[in-house]
XYZ file of C-alpha atoms in Angstrom:
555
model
C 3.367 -2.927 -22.308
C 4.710 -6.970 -22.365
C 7.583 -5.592 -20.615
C 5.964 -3.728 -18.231
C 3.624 -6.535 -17.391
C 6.696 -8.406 -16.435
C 7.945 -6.270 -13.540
C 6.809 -5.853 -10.107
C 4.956 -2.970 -10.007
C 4.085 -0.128 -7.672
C 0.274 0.840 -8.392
C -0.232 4.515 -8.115
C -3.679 5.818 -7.481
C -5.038 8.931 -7.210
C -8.861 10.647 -8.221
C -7.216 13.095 -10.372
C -3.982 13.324 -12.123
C -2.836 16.666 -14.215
C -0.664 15.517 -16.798
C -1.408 18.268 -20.241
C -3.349 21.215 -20.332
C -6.126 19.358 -23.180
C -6.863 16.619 -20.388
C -8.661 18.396 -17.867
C -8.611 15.292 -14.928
C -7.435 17.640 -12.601
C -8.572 20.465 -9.897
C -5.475 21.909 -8.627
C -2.295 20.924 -6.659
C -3.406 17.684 -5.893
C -3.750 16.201 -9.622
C -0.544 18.621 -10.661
C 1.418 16.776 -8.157
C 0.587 13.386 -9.344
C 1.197 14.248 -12.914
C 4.590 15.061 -11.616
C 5.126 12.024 -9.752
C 4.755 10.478 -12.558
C 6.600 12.000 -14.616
C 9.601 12.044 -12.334
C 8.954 7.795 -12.253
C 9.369 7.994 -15.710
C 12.651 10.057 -15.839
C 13.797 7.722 -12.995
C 12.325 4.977 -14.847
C 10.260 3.630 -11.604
C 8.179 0.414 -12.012
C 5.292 2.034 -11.884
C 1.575 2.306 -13.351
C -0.595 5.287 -12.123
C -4.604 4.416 -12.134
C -6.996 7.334 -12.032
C -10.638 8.322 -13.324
C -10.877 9.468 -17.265
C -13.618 12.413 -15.974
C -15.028 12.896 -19.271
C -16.418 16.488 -18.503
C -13.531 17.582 -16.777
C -13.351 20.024 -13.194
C -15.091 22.622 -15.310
C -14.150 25.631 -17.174
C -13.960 28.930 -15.328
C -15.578 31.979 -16.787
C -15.514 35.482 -13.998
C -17.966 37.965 -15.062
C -17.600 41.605 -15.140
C -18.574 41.713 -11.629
C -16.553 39.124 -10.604
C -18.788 36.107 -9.960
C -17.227 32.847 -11.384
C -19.292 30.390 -13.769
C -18.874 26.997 -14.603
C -18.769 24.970 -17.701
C -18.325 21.937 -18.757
C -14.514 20.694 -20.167
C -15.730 18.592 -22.382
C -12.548 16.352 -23.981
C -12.705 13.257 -26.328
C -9.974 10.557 -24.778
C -9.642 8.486 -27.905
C -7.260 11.912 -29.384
C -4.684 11.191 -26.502
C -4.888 7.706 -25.329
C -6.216 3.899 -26.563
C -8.810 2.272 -24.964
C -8.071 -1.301 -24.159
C -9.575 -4.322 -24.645
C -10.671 -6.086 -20.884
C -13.323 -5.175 -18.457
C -14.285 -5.544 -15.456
C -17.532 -4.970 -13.006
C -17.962 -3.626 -9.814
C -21.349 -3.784 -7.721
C -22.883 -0.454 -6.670
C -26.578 -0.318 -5.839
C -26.664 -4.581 -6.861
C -26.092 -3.736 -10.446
C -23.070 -4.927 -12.430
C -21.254 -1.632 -13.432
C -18.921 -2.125 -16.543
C -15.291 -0.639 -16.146
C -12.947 -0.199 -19.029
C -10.125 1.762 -19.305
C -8.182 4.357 -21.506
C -4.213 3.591 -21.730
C -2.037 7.192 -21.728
C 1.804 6.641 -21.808
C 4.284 9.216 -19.975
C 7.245 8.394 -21.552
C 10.800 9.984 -20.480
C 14.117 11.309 -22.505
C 15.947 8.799 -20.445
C 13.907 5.856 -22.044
C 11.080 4.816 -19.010
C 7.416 5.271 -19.394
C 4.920 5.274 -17.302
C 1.313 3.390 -18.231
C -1.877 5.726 -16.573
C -4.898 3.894 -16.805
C -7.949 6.067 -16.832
C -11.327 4.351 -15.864
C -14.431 5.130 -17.824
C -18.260 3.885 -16.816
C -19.485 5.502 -20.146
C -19.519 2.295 -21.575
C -21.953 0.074 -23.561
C -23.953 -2.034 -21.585
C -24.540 0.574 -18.345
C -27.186 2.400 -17.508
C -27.319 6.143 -17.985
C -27.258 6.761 -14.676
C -23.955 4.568 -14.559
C -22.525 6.051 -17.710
C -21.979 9.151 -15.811
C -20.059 8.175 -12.821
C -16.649 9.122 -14.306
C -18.490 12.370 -16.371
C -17.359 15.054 -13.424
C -14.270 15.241 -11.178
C -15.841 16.464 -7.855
C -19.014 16.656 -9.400
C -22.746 15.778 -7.975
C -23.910 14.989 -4.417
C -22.513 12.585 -1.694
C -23.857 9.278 -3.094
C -22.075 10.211 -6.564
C -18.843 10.642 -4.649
C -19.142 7.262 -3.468
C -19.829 5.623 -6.666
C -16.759 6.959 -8.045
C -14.717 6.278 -5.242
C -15.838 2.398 -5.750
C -14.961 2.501 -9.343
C -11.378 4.064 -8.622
C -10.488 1.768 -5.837
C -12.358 -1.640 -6.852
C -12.311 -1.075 -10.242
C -9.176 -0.272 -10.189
C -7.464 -3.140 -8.866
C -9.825 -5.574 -10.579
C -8.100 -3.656 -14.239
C -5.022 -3.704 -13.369
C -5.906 -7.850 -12.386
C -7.696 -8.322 -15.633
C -4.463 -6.544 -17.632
C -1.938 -8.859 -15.708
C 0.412 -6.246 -13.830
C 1.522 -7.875 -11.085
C 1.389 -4.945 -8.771
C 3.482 -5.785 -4.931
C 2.682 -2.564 -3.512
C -0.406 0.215 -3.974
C -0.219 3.894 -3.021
C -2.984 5.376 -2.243
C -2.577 9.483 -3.149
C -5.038 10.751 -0.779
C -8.069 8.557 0.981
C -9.615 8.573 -2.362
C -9.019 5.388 -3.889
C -8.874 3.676 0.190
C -11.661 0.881 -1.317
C -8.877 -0.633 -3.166
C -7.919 -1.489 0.118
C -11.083 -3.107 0.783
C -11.047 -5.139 -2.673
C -7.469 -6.660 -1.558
C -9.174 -7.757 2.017
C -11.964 -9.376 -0.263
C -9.135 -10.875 -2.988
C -6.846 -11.897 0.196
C -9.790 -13.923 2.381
C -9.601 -11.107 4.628
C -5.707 -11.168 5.158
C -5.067 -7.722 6.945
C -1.497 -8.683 7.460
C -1.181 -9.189 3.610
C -2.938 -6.338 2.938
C -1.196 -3.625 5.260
C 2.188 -4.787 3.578
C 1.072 -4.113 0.445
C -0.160 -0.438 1.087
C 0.927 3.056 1.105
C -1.257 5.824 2.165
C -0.313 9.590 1.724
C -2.500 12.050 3.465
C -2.794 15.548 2.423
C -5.889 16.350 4.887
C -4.487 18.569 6.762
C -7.907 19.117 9.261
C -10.142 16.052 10.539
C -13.249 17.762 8.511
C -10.882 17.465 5.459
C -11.614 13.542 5.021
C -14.273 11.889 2.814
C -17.229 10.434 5.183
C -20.098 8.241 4.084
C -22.725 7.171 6.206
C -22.863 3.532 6.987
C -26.519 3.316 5.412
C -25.414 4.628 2.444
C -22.725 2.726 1.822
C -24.738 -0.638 2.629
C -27.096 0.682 -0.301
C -24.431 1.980 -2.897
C -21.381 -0.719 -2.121
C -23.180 -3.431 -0.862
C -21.529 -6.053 1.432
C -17.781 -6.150 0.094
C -16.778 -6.827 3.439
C -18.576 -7.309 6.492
C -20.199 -4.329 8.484
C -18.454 -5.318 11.662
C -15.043 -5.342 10.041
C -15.393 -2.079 8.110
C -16.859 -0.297 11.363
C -13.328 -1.627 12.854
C -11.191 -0.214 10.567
C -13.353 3.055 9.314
C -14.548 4.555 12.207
C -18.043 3.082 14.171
C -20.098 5.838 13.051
C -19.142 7.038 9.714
C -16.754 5.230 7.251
C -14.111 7.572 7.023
C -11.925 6.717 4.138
C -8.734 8.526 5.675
C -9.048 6.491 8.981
C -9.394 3.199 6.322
C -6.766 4.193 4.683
C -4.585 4.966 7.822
C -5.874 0.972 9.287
C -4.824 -0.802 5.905
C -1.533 1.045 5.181
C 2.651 -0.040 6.544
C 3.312 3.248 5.491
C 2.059 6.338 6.171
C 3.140 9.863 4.998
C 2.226 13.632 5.433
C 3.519 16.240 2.814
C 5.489 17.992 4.537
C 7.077 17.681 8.375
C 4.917 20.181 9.635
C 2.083 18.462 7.902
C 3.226 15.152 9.644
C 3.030 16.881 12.819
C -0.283 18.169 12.254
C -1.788 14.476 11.046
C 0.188 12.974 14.267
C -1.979 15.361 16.113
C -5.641 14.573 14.421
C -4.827 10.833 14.418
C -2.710 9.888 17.374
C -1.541 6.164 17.548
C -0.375 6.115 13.781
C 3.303 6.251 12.699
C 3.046 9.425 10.244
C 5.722 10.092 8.163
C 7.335 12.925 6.140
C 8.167 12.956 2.528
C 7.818 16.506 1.374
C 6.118 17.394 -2.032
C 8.241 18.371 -4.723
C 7.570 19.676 -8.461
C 8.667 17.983 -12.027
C 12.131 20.459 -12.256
C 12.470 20.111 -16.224
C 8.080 20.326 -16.582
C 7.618 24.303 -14.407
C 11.043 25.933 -15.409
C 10.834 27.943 -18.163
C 12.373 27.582 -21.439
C 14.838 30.730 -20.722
C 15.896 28.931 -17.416
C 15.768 25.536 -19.123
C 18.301 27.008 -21.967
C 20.368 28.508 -18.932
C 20.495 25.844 -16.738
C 22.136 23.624 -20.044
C 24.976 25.803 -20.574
C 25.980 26.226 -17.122
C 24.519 23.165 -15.328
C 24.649 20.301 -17.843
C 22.375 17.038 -16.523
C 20.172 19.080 -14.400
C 16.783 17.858 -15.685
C 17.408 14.455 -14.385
C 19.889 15.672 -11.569
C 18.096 18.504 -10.126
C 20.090 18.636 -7.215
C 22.806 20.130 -9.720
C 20.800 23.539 -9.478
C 22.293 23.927 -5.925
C 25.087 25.391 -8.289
C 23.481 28.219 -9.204
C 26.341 30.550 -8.455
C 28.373 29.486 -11.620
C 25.685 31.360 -13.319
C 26.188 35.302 -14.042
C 23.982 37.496 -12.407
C 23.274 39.542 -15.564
C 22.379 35.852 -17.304
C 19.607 34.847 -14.565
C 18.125 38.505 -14.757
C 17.783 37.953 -18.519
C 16.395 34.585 -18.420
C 13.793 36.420 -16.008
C 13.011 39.390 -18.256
C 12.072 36.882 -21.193
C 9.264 34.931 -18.052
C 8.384 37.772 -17.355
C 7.614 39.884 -20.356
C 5.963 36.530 -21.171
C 3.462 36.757 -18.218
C 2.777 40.651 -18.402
C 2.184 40.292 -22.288
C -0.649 37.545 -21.551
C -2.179 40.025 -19.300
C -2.119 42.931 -21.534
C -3.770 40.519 -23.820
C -6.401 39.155 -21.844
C -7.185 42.301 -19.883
C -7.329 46.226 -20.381
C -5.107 46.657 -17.298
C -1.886 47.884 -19.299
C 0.394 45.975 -17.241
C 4.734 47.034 -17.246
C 7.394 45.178 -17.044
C 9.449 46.921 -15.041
C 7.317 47.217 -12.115
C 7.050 45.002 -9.365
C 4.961 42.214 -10.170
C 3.582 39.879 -7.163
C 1.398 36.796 -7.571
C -0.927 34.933 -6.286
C -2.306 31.513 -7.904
C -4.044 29.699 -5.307
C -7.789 27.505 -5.197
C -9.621 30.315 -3.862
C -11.173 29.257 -1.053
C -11.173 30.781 2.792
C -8.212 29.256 4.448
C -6.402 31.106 1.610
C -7.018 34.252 2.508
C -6.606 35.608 -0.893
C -8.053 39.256 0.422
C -5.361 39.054 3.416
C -2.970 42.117 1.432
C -6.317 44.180 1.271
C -7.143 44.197 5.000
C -5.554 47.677 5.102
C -5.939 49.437 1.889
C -4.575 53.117 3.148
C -1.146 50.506 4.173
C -1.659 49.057 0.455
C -1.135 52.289 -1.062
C 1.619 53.999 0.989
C 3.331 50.191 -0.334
C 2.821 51.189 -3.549
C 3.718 55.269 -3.117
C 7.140 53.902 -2.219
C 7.332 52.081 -4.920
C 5.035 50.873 -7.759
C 3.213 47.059 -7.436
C 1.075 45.448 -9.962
C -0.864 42.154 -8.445
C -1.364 39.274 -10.799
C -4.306 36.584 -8.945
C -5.565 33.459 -10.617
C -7.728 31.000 -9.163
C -10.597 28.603 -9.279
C -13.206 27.569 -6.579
C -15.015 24.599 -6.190
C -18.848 25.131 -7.896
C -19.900 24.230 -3.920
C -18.097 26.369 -2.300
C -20.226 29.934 -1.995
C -17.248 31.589 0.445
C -14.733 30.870 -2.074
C -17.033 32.536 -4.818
C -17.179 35.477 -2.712
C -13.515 35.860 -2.370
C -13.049 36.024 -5.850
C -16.094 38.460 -6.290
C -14.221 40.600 -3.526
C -11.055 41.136 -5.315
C -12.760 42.152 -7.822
C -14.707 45.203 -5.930
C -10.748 46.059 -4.485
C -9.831 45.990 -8.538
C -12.303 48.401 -8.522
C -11.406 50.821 -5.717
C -7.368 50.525 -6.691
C -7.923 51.347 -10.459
C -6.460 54.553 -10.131
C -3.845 53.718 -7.868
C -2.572 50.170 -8.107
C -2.825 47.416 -11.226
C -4.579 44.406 -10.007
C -6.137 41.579 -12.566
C -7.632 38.299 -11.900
C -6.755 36.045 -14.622
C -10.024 33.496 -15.276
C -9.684 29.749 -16.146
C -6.098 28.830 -14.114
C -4.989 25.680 -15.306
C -1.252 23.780 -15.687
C -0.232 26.570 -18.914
C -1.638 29.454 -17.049
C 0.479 28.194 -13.456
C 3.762 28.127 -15.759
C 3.216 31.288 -17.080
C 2.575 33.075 -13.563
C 4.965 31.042 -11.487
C 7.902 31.868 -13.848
C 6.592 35.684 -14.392
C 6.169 37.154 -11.497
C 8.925 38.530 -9.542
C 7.508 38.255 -5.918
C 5.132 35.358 -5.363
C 2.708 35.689 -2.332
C 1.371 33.423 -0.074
C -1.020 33.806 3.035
C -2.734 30.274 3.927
C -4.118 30.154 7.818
C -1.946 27.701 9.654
C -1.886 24.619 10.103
C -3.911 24.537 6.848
C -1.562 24.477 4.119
C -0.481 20.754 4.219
C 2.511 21.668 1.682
C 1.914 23.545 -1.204
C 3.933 23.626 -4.800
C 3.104 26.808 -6.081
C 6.286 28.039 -4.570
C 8.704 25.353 -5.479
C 7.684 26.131 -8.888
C 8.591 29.780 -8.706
C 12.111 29.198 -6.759
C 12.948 27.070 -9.820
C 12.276 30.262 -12.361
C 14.351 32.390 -9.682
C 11.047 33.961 -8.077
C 11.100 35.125 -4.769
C 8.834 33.598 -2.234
C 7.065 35.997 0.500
C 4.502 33.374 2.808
C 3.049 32.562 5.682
C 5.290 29.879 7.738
C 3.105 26.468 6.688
C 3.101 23.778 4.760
C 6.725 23.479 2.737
C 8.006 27.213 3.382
C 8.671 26.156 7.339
C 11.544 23.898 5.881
C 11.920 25.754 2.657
C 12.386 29.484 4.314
C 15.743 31.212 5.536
C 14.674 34.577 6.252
C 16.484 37.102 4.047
C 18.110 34.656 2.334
C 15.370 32.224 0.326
C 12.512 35.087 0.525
C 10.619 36.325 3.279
C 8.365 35.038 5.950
C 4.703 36.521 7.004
C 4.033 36.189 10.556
C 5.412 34.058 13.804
C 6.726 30.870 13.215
C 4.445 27.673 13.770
C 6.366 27.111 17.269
C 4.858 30.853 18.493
C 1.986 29.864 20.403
C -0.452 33.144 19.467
C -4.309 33.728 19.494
C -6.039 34.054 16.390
C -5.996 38.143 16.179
C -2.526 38.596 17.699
C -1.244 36.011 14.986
C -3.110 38.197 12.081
C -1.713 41.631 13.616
C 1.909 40.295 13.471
C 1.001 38.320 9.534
C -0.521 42.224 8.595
C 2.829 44.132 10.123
C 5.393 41.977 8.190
C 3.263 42.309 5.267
C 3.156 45.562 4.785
C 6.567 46.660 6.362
C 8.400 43.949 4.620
C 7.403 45.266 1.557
C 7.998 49.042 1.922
C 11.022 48.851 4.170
C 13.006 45.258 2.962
C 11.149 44.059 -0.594
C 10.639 47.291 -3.270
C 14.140 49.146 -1.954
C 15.698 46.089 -2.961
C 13.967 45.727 -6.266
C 13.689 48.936 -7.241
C 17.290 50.209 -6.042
C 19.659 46.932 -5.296
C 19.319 45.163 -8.081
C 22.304 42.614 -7.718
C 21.315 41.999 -4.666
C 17.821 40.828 -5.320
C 19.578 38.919 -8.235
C 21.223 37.224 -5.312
C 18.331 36.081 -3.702
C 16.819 35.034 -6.990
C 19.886 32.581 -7.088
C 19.383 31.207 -3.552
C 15.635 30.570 -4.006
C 16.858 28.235 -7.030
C 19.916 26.759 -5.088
C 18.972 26.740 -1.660
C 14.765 25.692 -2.610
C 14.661 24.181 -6.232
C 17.790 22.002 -5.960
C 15.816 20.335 -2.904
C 11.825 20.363 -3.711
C 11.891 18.475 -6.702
C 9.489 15.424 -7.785
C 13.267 13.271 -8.575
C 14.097 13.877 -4.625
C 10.593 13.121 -3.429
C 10.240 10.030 -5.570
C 13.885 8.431 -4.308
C 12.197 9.209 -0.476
C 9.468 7.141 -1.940
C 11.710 3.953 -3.168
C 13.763 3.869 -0.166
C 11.127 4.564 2.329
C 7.997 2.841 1.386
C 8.708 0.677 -1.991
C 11.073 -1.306 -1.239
């Protein structure tokens, strides 16, 4: 750490960060992706220290029952078996009470020697309140007013730690609008500098719709916050009738990204007058290939893990090699399955997957809208549909979806093997990203602001078949890198016209293009295995997307 506090440092904050499967401080794609930005920071051995909330309780546990309703439980972990606590504190205000911040040190550290301090900040400390104890219990958890509380720990209380440990931090990036107080703090620490401040902060958006963005009404920040900064300035720079911590963070940030370029174009659209940017997302190469792959990629691509680009030489490897390396995934994925479930799963069937939050923009239940389709699919050749999937305790549509797959489990028992694997977390993605050999994807445009699932499959060889949004509009070459589902984004269609095209390339790809090449040219869906890893994996990589970062908005 004395060498660390030396440097110039780029603070990294996001609400949730997915680094191991036995610390549960993450949702889904958003915390995944920051655990691989910082591991790829440590590989490239970045000057940077990630800050982020300890959430002693976790997202929660997912249990599905038989009829496919999910239930939530508590993730209880205990911090002290992974990470120190250290010895300062600090205090922010919220509701004029002193609330004592301390924080639990975890250290990513990298084969190639760099490391990478996360600071996790924990309420549940002596001295607070119960009430206060429990602001960093839940990720996501409780009611508006709860939100905002942690918010103000993450972004006040997160600069005022990193003050109190002595990094000397010259530039923050805010992962989402999140942690857009710290923002505020610097205003307060700078005498209300906004120059200062702006040059000091990076803001990437994910939100890919307006309703997407954290609001808080102005009375109820007065009575949680307090008077940080004045009204009239915070009004000017988070909207005049609701603070809107996306719009803060947009008016306090030099630069400002989407996820992907369509992304950018969407946020350019929801917030015109802002120079949006495009870094695309990118996974942690050496962290979602699997160990067959990893042992592969060694012989024949030596330096890959920290040169990822070096899997755009994919053709050096034999096609009989990369089907192997598959066939151990896969018989991974399908033996879990068997396990967990009474489905009775093969391995030398088609397998497609879907691992997405289940929520409506989705549309996990899109390949069911014709189920007489579904089957003539599978008549012409057999499918077996792996889903996985968790939705947010709030969100009653998303609860439904699951519940609805379930009832089409139910009607397709006879005909077609379908499971929904319960609890998906970062070992569960690894396994079904690597084991599947088709993986689906059917978001609603422009909803999708990138997406990773799919960057993780192209590096295990997996064939992507989506909708054109998010990452798979730069990502796709039809025929070549997988397959796409509907018009492109440029098509200007109405709602049901768009769905009738999404439905016909669905269904026809599959019979007519997808299972004859599975099923009856193998080498050539070997072939497309190997472009999906050197025309996708060699490009959407966390090492790539971090060097955008450095020359675009560190520096």
């Amino acid at each position: 750490m004395s060498e660390i506090l030396e440097k110039q440092m780029i603070a990294y904050f996001s609400m949730e960060i997915g680094l191991i499967n036995e610390v549960p401080t993450y949702s889904g794609g958003l915390g995944v992706l920051a655990g691989d930005t910082i591991r790829s920071s440590a590989d490239l051995k970045l000057p940077l220290v990630a800050v982020t909330l300890v959430s002693k309780k976790g997202y929660f546990k997912q249990e599905i029952t038989n009829d496919g309703w999910q239930v939530e439980h508590s993730q209880e972990w205990d911090p002290s078996k992974f990470m120190k606590m250290l010895p300062s504190e600090v205090s922010v205000r919220i509701q004029n009470r002193d609330v004592r911040v301390k924080a639990w040190l975890y250290e990513v550290k990298s084969l190639t020697g760099g490391l990478i301090p996360v600071l996790f900040l924990d309420t549940d400390v002596d001295g607070n309140s119960p009430e206060d104890r429990a602001i960093t219990f839940h990720l996501y958890g409780g009611d508006e007013k709860y939100r905002l509380k942690q918010e103000i720990v993450l972004g006040i209380g997160g600069v005022r730690t990193l003050d109190a440990l002595g990094f000397k931090v010259r530039r923050y990036h805010m992962n989402e609008g999140h942690s857009a107080f710290l923002a505020l703090e610097l205003l307060r620490k700078y005498k209300m500098n906004v120059k200062k401040v702006l040059d000091m902060c990076i803001f990437t958006t994910h939100t890919p719709v307006e309703a997407g963005s954290d609001k808080f009404t102005y009375e109820m920040v007065e009575e949680i916050m307090g008077d940080l900064v004045p009204l009239e300035n915070l009004k000017n720079l988070g909207g005049s009738d609701r603070l809107n911590m996306t719009r803060l963070a947009l008016n306090l940030s030099q630069f400002v990204n989407g996820v992907a370029k369509r992304h950018r174009d969407s946020s350019r659209e929801m917030f015109p007058g802002y120079a949006i940017n495009a870094i695309t997302n990118g996974i942690h190469s050496h962290t979602w290939t699997h160990e067959s792959f990893k042992r592969l990629y060694d012989l024949y691509l030596p330096g890959w893990a920290n040169e990822p680009w070096l899997l755009a030489r994919t053709e050096a490897i034999p096609n009989e090699e990369i089907w192997d390396a598959h066939s151990v995934a896969k018989s991974g994925l399908i033996s879990y399955v068997n396990e967990k479930t009474d489905v009775d799963m093969r391995n030398d069937v088609l397998t497609i997957g879907f691992a997405r939050r289940a929520t409506a923009y989705k549309r996990a239940t899109l390949i069911f809208s014709d189920l007489e389709k579904l089957k003539k699919v599978n008549r012409k050749g057999k499918i077996q549909l792996v889903f996985a999937g968790k939705a947010h305790p709030k969100d009653l549509a998303g609860k439904r979806i699951i519940q609805e797959i379930f009832d089409h489990i139910r009607k397709l028992k006879n005909e077609i093997k379908i499971v929904y694997l319960e609890d998906y977390n970062i070992e569960l993605a690894g396994k079904l990203t690597s084991g599947v050999d088709l993986l689906l994807n059917t978001p609603l445009p422009p909803f999708e602001a990138s997406g990773t699932s799919g960057m993780k499959a192209a590096h295990n060889g997996v064939i992507n078949f989506s909708v054109l949004d998010g990452w798979w509009v730069e990502g796709w070459i039809e025929d070549v890198t997988g397959w796409a589902i509907g018009p492109h984004p440029r098509e200007f269609l109405l709602d049901k016209e768009r769905e009738i095209r999404e439905l016909d390339d669905m269904y026809n790809k599959l019979e007519y293009v997808i299972l004859p090449l599975f099923y009856h040219r193998r080498d050539e869906w070997i072939g497309k295995m190997k472009n999906s890893i050197g025309n996708l994996a060699y490009y959407f990589n966390s090492h790539r997307m971090m060097l955008r970062y450095v020359m675009e908005a560190y520096l």
